[in-house]
Tab-separated table of C-alpha atoms in Angstrom:
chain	number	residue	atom	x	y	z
A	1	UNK	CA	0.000	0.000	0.000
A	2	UNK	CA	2.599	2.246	0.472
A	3	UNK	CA	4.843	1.614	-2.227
A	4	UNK	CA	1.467	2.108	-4.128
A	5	UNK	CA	1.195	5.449	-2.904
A	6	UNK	CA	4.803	6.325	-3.239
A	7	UNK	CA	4.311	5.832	-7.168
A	8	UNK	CA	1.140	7.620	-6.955
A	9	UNK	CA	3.007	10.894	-5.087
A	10	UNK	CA	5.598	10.834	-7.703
A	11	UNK	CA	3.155	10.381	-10.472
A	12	UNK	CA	1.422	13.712	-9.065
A	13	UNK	CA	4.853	15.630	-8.623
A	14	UNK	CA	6.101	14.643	-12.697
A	15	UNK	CA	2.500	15.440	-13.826
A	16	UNK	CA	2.813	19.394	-12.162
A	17	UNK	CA	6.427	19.826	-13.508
A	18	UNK	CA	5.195	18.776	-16.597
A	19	UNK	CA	2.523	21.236	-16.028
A	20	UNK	CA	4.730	24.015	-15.405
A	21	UNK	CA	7.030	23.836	-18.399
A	22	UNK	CA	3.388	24.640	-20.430
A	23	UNK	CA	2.212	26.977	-17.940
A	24	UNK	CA	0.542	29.368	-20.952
A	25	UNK	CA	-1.289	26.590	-22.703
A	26	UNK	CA	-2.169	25.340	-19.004
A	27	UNK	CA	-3.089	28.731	-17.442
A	28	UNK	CA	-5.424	29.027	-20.779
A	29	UNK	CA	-7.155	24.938	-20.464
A	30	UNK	CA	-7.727	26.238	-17.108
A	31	UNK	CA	-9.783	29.019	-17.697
A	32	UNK	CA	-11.480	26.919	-20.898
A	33	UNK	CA	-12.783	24.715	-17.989
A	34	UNK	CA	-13.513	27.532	-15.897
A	35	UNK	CA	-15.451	29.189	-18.644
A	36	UNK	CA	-17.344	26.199	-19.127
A	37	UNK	CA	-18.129	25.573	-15.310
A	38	UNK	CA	-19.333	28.287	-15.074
A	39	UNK	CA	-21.625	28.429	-17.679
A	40	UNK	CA	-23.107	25.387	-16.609
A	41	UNK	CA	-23.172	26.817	-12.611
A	42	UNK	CA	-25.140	30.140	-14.382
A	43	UNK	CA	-27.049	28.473	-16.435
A	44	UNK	CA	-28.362	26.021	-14.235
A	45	UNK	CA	-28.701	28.525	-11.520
A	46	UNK	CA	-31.001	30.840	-13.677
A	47	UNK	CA	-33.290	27.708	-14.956
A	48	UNK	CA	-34.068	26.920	-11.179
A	49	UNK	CA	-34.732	30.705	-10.362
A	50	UNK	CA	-36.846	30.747	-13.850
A	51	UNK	CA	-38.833	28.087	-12.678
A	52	UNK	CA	-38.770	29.375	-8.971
A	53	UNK	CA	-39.540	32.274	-9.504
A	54	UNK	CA	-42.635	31.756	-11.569
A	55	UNK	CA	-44.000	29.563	-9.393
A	56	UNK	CA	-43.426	32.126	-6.915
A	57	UNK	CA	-45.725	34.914	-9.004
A	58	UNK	CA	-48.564	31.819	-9.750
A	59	UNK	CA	-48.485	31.056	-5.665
A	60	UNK	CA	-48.919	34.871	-4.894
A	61	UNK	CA	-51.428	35.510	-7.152
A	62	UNK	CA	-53.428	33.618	-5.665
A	63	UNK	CA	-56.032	32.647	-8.450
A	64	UNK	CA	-56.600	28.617	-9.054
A	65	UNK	CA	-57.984	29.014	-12.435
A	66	UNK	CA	-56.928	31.077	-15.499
A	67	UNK	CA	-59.140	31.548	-18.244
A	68	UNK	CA	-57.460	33.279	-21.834
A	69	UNK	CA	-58.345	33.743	-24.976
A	70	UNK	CA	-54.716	33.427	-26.295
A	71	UNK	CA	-51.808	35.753	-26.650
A	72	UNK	CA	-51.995	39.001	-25.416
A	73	UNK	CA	-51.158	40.889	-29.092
A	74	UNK	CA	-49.869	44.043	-30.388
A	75	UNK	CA	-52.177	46.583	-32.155
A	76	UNK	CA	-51.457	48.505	-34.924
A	77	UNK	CA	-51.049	51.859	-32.865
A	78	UNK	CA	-48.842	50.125	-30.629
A	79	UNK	CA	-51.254	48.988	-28.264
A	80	UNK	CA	-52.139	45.947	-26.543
A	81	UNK	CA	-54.874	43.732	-27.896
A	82	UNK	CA	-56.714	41.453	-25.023
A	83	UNK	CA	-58.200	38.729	-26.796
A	84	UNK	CA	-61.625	38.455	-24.034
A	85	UNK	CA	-64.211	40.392	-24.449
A	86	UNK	CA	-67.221	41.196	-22.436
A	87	UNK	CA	-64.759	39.855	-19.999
A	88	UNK	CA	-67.294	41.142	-17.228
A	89	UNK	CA	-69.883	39.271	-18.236
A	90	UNK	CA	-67.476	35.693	-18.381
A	91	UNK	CA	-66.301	36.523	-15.157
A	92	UNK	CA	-69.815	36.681	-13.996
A	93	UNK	CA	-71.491	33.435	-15.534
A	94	UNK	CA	-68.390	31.948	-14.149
A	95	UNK	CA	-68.577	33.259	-10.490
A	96	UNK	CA	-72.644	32.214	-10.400
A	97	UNK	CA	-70.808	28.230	-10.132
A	98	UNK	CA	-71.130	26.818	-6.644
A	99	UNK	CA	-67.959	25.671	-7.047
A	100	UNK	CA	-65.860	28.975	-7.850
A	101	UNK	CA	-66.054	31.677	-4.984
A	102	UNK	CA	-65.147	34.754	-7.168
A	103	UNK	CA	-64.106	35.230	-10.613
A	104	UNK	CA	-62.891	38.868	-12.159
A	105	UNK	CA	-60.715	40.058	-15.344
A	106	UNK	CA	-57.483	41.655	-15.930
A	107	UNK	CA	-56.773	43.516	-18.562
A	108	UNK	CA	-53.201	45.163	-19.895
A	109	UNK	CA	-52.322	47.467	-22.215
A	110	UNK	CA	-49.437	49.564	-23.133
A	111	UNK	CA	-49.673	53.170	-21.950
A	112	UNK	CA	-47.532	56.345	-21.286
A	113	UNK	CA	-46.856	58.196	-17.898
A	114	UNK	CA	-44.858	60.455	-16.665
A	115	UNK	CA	-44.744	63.781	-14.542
A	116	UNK	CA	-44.850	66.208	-16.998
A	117	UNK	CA	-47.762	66.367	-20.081
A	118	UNK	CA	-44.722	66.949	-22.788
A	119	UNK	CA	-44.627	64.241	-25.471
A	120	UNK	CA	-40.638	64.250	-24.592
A	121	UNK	CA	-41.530	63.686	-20.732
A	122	UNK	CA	-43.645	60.577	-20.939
A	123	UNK	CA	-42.429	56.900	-20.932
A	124	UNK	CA	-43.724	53.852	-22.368
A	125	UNK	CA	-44.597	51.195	-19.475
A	126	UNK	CA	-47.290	48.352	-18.915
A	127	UNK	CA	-50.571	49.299	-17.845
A	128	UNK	CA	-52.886	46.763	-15.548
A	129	UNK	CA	-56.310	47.026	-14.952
A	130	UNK	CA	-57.538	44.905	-11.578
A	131	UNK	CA	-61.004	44.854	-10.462
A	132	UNK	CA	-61.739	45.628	-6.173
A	133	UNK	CA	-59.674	47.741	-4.432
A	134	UNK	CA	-56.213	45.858	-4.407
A	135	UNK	CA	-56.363	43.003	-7.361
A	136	UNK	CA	-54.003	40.865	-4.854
A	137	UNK	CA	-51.449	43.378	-4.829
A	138	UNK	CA	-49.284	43.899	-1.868
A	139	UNK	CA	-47.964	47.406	-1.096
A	140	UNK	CA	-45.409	48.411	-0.155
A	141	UNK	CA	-46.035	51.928	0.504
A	142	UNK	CA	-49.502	54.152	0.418
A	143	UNK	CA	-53.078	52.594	1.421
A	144	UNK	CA	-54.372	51.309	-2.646
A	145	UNK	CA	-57.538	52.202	-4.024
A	146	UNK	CA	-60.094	53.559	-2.129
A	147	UNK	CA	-63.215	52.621	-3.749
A	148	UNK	CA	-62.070	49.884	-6.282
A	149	UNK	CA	-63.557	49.650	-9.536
A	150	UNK	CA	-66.683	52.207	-9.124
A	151	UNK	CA	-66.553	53.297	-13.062
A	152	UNK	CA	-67.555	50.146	-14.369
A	153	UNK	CA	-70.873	50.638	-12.236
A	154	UNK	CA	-74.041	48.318	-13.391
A	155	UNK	CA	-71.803	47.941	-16.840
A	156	UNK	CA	-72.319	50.859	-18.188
A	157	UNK	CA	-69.411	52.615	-17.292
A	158	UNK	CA	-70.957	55.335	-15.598
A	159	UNK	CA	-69.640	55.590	-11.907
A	160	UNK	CA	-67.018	58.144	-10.866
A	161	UNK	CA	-63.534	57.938	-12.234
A	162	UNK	CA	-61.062	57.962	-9.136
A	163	UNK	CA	-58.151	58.616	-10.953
A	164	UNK	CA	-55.844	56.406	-8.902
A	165	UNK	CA	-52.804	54.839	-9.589
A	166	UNK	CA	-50.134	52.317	-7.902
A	167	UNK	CA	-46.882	52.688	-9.329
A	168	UNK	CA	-44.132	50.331	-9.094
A	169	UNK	CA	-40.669	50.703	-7.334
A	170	UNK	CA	-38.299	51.449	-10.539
A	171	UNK	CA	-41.434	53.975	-11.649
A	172	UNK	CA	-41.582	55.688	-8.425
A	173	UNK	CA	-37.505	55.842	-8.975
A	174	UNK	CA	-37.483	56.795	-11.774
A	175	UNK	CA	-39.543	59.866	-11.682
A	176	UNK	CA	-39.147	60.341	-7.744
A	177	UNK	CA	-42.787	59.544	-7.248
A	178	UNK	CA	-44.309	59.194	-3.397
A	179	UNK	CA	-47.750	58.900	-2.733
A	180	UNK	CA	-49.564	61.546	-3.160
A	181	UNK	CA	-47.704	62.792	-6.382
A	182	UNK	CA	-49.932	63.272	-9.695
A	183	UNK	CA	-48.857	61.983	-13.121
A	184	UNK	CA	-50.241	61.845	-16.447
A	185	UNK	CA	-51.492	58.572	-17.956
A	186	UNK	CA	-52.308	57.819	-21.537
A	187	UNK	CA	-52.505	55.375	-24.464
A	188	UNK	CA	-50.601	57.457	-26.665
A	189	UNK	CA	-47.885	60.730	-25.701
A	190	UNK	CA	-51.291	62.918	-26.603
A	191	UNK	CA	-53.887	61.587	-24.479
A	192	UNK	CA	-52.116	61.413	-21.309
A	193	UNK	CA	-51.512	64.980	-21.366
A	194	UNK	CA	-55.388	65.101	-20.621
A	195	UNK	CA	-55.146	62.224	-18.280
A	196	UNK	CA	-54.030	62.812	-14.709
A	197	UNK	CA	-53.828	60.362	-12.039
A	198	UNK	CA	-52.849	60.331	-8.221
A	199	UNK	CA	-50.167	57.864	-7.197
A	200	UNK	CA	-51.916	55.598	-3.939
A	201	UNK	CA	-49.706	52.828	-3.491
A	202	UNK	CA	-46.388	51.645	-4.701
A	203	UNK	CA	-46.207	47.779	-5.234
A	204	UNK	CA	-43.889	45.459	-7.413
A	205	UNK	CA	-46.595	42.652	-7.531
A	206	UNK	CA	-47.294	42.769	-11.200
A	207	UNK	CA	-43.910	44.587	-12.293
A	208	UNK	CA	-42.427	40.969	-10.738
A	209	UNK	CA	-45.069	38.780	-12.595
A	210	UNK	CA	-44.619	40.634	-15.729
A	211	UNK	CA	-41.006	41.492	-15.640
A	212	UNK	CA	-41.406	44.991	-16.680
A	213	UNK	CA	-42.293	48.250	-15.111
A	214	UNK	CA	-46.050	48.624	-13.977
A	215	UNK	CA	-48.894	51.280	-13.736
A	216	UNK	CA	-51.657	49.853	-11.965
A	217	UNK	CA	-55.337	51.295	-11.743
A	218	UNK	CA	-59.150	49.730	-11.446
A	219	UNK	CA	-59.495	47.607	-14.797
A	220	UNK	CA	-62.673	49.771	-15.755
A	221	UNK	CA	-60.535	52.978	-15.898
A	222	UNK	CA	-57.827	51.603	-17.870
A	223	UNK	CA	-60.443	50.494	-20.292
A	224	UNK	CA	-61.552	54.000	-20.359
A	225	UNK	CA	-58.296	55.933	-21.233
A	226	UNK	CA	-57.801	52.672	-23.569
A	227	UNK	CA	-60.971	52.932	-25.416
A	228	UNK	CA	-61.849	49.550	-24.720
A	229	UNK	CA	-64.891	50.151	-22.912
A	230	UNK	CA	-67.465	48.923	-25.880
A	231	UNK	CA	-66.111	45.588	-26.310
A	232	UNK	CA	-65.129	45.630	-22.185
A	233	UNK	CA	-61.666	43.177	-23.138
A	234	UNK	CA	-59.315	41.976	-21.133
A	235	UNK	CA	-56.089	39.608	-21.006
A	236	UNK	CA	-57.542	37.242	-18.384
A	237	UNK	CA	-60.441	35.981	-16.534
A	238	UNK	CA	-59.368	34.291	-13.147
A	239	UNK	CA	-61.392	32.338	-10.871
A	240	UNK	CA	-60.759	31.308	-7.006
A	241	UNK	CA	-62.537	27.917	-6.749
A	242	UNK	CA	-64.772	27.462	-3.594
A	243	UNK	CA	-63.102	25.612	-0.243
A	244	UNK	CA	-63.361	21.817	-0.999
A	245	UNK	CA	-63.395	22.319	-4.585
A	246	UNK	CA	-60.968	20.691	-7.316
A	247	UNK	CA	-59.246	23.124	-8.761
A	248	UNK	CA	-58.742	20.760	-11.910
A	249	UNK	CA	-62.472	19.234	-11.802
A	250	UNK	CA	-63.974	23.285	-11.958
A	251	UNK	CA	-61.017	24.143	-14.990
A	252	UNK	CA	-62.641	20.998	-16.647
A	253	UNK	CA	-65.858	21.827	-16.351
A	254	UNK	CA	-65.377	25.633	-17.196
A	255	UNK	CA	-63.523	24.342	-20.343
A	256	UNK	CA	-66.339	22.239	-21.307
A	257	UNK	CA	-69.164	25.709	-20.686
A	258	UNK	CA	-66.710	27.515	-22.580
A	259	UNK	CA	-64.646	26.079	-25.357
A	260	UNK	CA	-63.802	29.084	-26.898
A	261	UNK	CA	-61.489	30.116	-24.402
A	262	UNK	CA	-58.223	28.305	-22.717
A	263	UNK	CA	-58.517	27.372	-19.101
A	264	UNK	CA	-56.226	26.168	-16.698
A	265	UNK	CA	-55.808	25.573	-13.099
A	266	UNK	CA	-52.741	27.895	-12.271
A	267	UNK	CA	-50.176	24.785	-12.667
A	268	UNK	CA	-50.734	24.410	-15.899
A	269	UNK	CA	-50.922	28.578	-16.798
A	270	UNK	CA	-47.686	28.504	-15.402
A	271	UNK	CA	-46.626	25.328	-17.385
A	272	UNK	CA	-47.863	26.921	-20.597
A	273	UNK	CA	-45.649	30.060	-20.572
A	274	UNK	CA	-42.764	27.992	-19.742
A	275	UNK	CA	-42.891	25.673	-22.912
A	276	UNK	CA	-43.508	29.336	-24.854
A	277	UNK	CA	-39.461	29.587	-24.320
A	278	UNK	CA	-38.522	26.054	-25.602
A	279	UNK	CA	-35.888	28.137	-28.058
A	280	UNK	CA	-34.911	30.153	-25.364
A	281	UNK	CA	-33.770	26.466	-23.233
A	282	UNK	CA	-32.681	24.748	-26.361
A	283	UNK	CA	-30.091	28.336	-26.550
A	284	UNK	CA	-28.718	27.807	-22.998
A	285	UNK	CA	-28.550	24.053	-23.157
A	286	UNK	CA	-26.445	24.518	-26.685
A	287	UNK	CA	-24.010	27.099	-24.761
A	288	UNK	CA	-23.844	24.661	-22.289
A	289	UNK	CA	-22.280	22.192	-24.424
A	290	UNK	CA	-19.995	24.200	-26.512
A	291	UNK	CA	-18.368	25.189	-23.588
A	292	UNK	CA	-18.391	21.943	-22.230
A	293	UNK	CA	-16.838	20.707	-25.602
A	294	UNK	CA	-14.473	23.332	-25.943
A	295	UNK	CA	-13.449	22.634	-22.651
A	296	UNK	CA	-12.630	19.152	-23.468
A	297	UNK	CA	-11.152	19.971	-26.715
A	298	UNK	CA	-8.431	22.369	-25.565
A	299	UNK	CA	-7.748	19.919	-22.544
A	300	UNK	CA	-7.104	17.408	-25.178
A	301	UNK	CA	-5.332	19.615	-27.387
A	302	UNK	CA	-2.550	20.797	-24.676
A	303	UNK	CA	-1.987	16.657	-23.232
A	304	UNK	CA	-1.663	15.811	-27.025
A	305	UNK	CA	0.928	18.270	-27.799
A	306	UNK	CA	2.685	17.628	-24.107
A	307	UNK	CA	3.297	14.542	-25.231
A	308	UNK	CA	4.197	14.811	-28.877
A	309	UNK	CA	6.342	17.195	-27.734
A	310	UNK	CA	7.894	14.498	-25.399
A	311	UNK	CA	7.417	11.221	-27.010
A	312	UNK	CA	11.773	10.748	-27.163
A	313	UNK	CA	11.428	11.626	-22.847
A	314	UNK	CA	8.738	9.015	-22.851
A	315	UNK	CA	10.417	6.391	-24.555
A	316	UNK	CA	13.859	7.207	-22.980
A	317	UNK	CA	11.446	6.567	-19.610
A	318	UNK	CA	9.991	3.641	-20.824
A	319	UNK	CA	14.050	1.984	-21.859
A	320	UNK	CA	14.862	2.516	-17.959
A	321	UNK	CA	11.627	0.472	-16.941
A	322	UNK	CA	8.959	2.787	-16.302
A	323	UNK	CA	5.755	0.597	-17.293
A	324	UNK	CA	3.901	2.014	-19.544
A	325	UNK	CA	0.629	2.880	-17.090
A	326	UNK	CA	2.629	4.797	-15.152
A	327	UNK	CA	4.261	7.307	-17.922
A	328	UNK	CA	0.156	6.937	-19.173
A	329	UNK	CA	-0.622	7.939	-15.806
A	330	UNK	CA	1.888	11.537	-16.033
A	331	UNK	CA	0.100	12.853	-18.625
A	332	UNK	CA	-3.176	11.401	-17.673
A	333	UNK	CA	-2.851	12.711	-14.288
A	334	UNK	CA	-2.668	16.575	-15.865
A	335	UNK	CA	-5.837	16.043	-17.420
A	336	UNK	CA	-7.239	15.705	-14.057
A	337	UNK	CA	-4.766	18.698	-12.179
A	338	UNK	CA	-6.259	21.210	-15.275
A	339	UNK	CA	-9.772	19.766	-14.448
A	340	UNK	CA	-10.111	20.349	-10.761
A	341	UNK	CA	-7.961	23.560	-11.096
A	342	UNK	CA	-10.215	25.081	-13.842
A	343	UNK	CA	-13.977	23.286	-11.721
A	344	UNK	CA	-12.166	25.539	-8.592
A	345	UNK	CA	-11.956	28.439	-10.917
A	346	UNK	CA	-14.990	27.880	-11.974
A	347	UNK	CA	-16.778	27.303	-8.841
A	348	UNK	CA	-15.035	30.590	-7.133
A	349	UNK	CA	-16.287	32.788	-9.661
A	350	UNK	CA	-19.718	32.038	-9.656
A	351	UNK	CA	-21.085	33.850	-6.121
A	352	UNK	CA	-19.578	36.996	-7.539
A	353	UNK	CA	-20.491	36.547	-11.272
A	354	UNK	CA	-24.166	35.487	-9.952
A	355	UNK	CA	-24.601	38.737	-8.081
A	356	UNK	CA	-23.901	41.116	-10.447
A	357	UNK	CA	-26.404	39.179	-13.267
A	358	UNK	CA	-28.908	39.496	-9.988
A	359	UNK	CA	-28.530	43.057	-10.021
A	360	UNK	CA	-28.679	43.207	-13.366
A	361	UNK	CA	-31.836	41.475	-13.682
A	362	UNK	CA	-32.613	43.598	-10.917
A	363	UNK	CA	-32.274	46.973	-12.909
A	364	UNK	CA	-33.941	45.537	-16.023
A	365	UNK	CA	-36.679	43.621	-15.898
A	366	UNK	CA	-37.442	44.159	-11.631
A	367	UNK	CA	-36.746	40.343	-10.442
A	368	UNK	CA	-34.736	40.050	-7.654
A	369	UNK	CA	-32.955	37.111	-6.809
A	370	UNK	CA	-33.687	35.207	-10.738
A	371	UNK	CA	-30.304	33.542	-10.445
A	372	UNK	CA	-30.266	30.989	-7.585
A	373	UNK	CA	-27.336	28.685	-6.966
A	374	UNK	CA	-28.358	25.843	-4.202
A	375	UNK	CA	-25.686	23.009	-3.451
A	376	UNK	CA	-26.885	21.209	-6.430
A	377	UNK	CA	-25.341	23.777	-9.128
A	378	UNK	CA	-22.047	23.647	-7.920
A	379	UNK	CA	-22.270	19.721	-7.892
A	380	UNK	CA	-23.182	20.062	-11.135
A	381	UNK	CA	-20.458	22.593	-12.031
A	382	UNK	CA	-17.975	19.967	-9.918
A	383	UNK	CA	-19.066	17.332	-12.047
A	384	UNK	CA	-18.699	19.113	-15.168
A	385	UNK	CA	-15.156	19.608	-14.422
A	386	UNK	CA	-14.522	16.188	-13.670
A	387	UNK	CA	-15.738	14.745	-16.825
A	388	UNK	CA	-13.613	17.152	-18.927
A	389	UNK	CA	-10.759	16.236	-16.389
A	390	UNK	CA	-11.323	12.632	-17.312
A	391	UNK	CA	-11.935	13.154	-20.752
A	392	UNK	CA	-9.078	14.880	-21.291
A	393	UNK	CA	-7.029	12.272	-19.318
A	394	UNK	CA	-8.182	9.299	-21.127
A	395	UNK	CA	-7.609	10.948	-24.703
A	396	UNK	CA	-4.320	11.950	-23.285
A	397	UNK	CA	-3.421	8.277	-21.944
A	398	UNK	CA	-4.076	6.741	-25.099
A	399	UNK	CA	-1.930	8.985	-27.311
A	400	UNK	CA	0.936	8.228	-24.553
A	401	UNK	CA	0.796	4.985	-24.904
A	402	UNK	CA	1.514	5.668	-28.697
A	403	UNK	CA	4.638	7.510	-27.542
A	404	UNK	CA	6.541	5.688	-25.114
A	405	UNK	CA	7.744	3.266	-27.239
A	406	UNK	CA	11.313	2.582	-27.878
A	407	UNK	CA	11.481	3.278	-31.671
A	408	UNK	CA	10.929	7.121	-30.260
A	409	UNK	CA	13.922	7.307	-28.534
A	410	UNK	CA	16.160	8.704	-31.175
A	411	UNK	CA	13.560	11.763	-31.970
């Protein structure tokens, strides 16, 4: 056992100074691996906070059924085009069930706002239109609507417009909004000139669900500034299902009283906007294994030329009785030292590369936290490394054994 070990120590040692007399080839294997670690580590880390995170918006929503009547499209002016209409009335025949205990509509559309009514002032955000006085929102500052949706009225859209708005966090920093502050709201630069609205509440509810930035008002006054009031549409019709209900049994049977519409229990709303970015996983699974490849390439690359570069040292080696495995085992064993060097690289530098594309994601599209790295990344990331490590030994093994051969010794 210890003779074995002796061999393997000085197995180790002639692998490293082997190492060393290609430190620039090395130092750039090592960062290969590194790079490909750690694209694996980010990767993998932003498909579980994906995944996480929409469940996450679902959960806090609250709602157990969704009911759409697809895609939520763009409009010729620039709009928003919400495929349900008379989305009061569904929302009604739907609630009447003894097994739903409320149903209501949400509507979005594109809109401008800002603080000042000049064209050049206003900014293009996402406008939501909730029914009550909160829609499920949960504020962070101000006390929300204070009547709800009183315009909509009997359906007629003839109650009192309160003019209130919830803004979201990058909104209220952006134009250094509190509650309290007025700003103009529109469909286009010139109609929200004519358009002002209080700000009640800031929230980052829907600016988190949606991943952009967020104007929130009562769904009947958004339909109002949106013109939308005549064909009353909206993006979605949700449903809370009654206490003892199947939230799968009710989406059937609302599916079967409505087929012209797509309903789902919130599982599989949530399941259907993930398989809308199949491309978008088949990208980051691709970049995955080019660097992974890569990775493996150059490892194979440098132990090659190591021991082309060699093959009269090997077979000089092999005439004073080195066996064969353990000369195999030299080179092979570098495969494995650039492996776990390049995993550790790897592995360091993904804490500090995940926080910055946190605060990144942060800045741009308001989630916090979308890049989550449990234990099982960096196993991942470890294991990466290893099989390039191995690869790159075994490749490297069998062109030594091509090398130490006596008929090399004169080269």
């Amino acid at each position: 056992m210890a003779h074995r070990l002796r061999k393997l120590a000085a197995t180790a040692r002639l692998s490293a100074a082997q190492l060393r007399h290609e430190i620039g080839r090395s130092v750039l294997v090592i960062v290969a691996i590194a790079l490909a670690v750690l694209a694996v580590t980010l990767l993998a880390g932003l498909g579980l906070g994906v995944l996480e995170t929409g469940q996450d918006r679902f959960d806090e929503a609250d709602q157990d059924v969704w009911i759409s009547g697809g895609a939520v499209e763009l409009t010729a002016g620039g709009g928003m085009e919400n495929p349900i209409a008379d989305s009061h009335q569904l929302a009604a025949d739907v609630e009447e069930r003894e097994d739903v205990q409320s149903a209501s509509p949400i509507a979005f559309h594109a809109i401008y706002v800002g603080t000042e009514p000049e064209p050049s002032e206003l900014e293009l955000v996402s406008g939501v239109g909730v029914p009550g006085e909160h829609g499920g929102l949960t504020l962070e500052e101000g006390d929300g609507f204070s009547e709800g949706d009183v315009h909509y009225g009997e359906g007629d859209y003839d109650g009192p417009m309160t003019r209130e708005v919830i803004v979201d966090p990058r909104m209220a920093e952006r134009f250094d909004l509190e509650v309290g502050d007025t700003i103009y709201v529109g469909t286009s630069p010139s109609t929200a000139a004519e358009e002002e609205f209080t700000v009640v509440g800031i929230s980052s509810s829907y600016s988190q669900f949606l991943g952009t930035t967020t104007a929130t008002m009562p769904l009947s006054e958004l339909q109002e500034i949106a013109g939308t009031t005549g064909s009353d549409r909206a993006a979605f019709v949700t449903a809370t299902v009654a206490s003892g209900a199947n939230r799968g049994a009710v989406s059937d049977e609302i599916q079967e009283a409505h087929p012209e519409y797509d309903v789902r229990t919130s599982e599989e709303q949530f399941e259907s906007m993930f398989e809308d970015q199949v491309l978008l996983l088949a990208s980051g699974t691709a970049l995955v294994v080019l660097a992974v490849v890569a990775g493996v390439v150059l490892t194979v690359n440098l132990l090659a030329l190591v021991a082309s570069r060699q093959r009269g040292e090997l077979a000089a080696l092999r005439a004073l009785g080195l066996s064969r495995w353990l000369l195999t085992g030299i080179i092979g064993g570098q495969g494995i030292v650039l492996g776990l060097c390049g995993g550790l690289l790897g592995l360091l530098a993904t804490p500090p590369a995940a926080f910055a594309l946190n605060h990144l994601a942060a800045s741009l599209v308001g989630f916090e936290n979308l890049l989550r790295t449990p234990p099982i990344v960096y196993l991942a990331g470890g294991a990466i490394a290893v099989v390039v490590g191995t690869l790159g030994a075994a490749v490297a093994g069998w062109r030594t054994s091509r090398y130490a051969r006596l008929e090399h010794l004169a080269e």
